[in-house]
Coordinates of N, CA and C in Angstrom, one line a residue:
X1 N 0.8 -1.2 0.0 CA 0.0 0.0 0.0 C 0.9 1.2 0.0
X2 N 0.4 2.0 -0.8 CA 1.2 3.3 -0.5 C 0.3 4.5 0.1
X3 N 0.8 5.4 0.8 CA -0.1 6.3 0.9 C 0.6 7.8 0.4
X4 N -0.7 8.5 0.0 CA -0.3 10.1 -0.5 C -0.6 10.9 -0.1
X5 N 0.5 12.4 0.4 CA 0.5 12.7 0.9 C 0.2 14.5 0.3
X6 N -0.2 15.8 0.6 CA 0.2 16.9 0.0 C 0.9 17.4 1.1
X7 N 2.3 18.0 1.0 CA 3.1 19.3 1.5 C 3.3 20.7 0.5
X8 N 3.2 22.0 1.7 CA 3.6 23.3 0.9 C 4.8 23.0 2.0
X9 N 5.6 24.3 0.8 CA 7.2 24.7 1.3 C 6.6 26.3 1.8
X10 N 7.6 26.1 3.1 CA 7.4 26.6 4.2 C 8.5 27.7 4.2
X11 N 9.4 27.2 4.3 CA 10.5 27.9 4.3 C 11.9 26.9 3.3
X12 N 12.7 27.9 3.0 CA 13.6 27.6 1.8 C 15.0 28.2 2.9
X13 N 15.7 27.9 3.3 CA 17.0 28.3 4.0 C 18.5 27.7 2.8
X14 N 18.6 28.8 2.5 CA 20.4 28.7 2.2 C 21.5 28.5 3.0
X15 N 22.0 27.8 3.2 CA 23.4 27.8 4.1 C 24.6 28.1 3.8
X16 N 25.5 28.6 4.4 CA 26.9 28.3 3.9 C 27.8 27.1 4.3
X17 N 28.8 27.2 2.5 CA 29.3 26.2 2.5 C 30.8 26.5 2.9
X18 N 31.5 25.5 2.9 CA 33.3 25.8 3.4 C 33.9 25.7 1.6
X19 N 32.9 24.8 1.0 CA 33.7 25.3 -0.6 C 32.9 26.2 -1.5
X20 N 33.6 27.0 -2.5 CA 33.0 27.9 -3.3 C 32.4 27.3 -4.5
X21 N 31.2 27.5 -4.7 CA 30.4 26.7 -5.4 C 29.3 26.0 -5.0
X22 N 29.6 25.1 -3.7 CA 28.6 24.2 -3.0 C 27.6 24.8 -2.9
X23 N 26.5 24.5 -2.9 CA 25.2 24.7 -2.1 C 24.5 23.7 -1.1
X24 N 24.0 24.3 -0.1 CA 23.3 23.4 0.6 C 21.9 24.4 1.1
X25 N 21.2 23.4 1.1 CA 19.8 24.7 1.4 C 18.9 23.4 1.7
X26 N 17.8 23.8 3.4 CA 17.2 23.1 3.9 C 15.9 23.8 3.2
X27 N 14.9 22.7 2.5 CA 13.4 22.8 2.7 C 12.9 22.5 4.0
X28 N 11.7 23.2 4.3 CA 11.3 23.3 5.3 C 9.6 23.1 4.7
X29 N 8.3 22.0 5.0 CA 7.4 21.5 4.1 C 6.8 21.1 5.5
X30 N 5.5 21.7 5.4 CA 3.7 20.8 6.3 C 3.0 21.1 5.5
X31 N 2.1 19.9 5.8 CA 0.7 19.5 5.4 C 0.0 20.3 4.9
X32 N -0.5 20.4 3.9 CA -1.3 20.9 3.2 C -3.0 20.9 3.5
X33 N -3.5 22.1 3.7 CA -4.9 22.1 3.6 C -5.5 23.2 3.4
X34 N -7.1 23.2 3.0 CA -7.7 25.0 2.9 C -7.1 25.4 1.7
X35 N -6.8 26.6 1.7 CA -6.1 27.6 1.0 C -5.1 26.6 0.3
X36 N -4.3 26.2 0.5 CA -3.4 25.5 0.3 C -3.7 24.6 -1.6
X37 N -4.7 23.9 -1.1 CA -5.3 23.3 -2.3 C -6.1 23.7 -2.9
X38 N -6.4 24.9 -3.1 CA -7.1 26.0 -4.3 C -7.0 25.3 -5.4
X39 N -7.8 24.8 -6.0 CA -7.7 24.2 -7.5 C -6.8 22.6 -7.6
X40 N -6.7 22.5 -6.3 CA -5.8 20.7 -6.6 C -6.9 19.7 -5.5
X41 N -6.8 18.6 -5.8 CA -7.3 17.6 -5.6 C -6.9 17.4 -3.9
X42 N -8.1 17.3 -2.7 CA -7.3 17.1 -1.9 C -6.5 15.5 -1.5
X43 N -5.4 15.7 -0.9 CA -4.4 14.2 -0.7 C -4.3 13.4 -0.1
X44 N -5.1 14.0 0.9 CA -4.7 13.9 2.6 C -5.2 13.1 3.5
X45 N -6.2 12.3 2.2 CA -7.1 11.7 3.3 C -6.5 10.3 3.5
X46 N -5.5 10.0 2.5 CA -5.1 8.6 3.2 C -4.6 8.1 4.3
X47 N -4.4 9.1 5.0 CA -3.6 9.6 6.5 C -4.1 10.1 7.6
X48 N -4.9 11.0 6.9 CA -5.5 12.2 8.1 C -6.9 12.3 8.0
X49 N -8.1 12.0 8.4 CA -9.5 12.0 8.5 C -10.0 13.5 9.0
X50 N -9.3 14.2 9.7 CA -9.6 15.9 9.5 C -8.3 16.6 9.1
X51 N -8.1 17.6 9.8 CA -7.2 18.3 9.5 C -5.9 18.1 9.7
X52 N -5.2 17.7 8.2 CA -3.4 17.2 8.5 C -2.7 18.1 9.3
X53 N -2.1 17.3 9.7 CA -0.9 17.7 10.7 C 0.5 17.1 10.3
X54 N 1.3 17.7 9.8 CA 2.8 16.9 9.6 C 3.8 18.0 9.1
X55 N 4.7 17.8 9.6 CA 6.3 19.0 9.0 C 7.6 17.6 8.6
X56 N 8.0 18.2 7.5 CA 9.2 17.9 7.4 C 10.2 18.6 6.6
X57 N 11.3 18.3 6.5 CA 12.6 19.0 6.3 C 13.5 18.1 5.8
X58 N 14.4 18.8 4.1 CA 15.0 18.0 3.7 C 16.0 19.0 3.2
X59 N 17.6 18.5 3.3 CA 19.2 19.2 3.0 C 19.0 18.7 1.7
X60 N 18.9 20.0 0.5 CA 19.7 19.7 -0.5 C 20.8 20.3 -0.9
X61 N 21.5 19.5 -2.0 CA 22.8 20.0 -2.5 C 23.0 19.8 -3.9
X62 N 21.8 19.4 -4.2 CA 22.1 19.2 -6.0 C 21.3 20.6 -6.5
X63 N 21.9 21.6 -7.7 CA 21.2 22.7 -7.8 C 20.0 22.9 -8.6
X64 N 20.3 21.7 -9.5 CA 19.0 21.3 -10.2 C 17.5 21.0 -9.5
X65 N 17.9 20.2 -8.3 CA 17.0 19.8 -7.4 C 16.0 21.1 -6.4
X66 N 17.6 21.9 -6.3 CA 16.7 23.1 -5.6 C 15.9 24.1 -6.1
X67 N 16.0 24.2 -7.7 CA 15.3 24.7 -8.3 C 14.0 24.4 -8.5
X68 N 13.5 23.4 -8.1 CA 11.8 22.5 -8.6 C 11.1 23.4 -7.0
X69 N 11.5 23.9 -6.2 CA 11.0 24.2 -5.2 C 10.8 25.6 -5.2
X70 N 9.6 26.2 -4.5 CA 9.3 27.3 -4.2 C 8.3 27.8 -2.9
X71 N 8.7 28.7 -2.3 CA 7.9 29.4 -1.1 C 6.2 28.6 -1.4
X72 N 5.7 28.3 -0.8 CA 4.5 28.5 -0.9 C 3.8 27.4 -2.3
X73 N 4.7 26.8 -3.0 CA 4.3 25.4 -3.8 C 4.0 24.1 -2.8
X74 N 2.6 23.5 -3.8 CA 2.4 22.6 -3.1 C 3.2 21.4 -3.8
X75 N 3.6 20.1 -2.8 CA 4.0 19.3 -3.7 C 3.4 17.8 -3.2
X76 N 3.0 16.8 -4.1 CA 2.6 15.8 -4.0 C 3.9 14.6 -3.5
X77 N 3.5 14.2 -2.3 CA 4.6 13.0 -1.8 C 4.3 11.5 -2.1
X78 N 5.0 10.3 -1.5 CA 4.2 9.4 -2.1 C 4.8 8.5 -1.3
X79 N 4.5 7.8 0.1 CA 5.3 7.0 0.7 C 5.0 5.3 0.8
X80 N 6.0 5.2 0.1 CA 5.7 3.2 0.0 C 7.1 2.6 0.7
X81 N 6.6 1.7 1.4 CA 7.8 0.8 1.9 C 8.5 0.3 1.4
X82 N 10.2 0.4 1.4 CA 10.9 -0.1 0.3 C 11.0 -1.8 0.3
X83 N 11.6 -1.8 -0.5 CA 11.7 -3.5 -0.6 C 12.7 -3.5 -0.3

């Protein structure tokens, strides 16, 4: 079974690196609801029967990667147990 999930970005933090060029920058992502899903399907119900509750936070360092993200975008998750 998988379940699915909606997060918005919350906050986008840049860090400093010790080499020139590095990047590292923490997303900062909770649960989506209300306002949030204006025009998108809601996600949330495979998890949460009223109002979601969940934060998470992830270090990136690839710059490609940090680009797909923005303040205030929602994004669809998708959590299955690995094999």
């Amino acid at each position: 079974m998988t379940v699915q999930a909606m997060f918005y970005v919350k906050e986008i933090n840049h860090r400093a690196t010790h080499q020139p060029g590095d990047v590292n920058v923490e997303i900062k992502m909770a649960a989506a609801f209300g306002t949030y899903l204006h025009g998108l399907p809601e996600g949330n119900g495979d998890w949460s029967k009223w109002t979601p509750t969940g934060e998470m936070a992830i270090t990136i360092t690839n710059p490609a990667a940090i680009e797909q993200f923005e303040i205030g975008g929602v994004y669809s998750l998708t959590f299955e147990k690995a094999a």
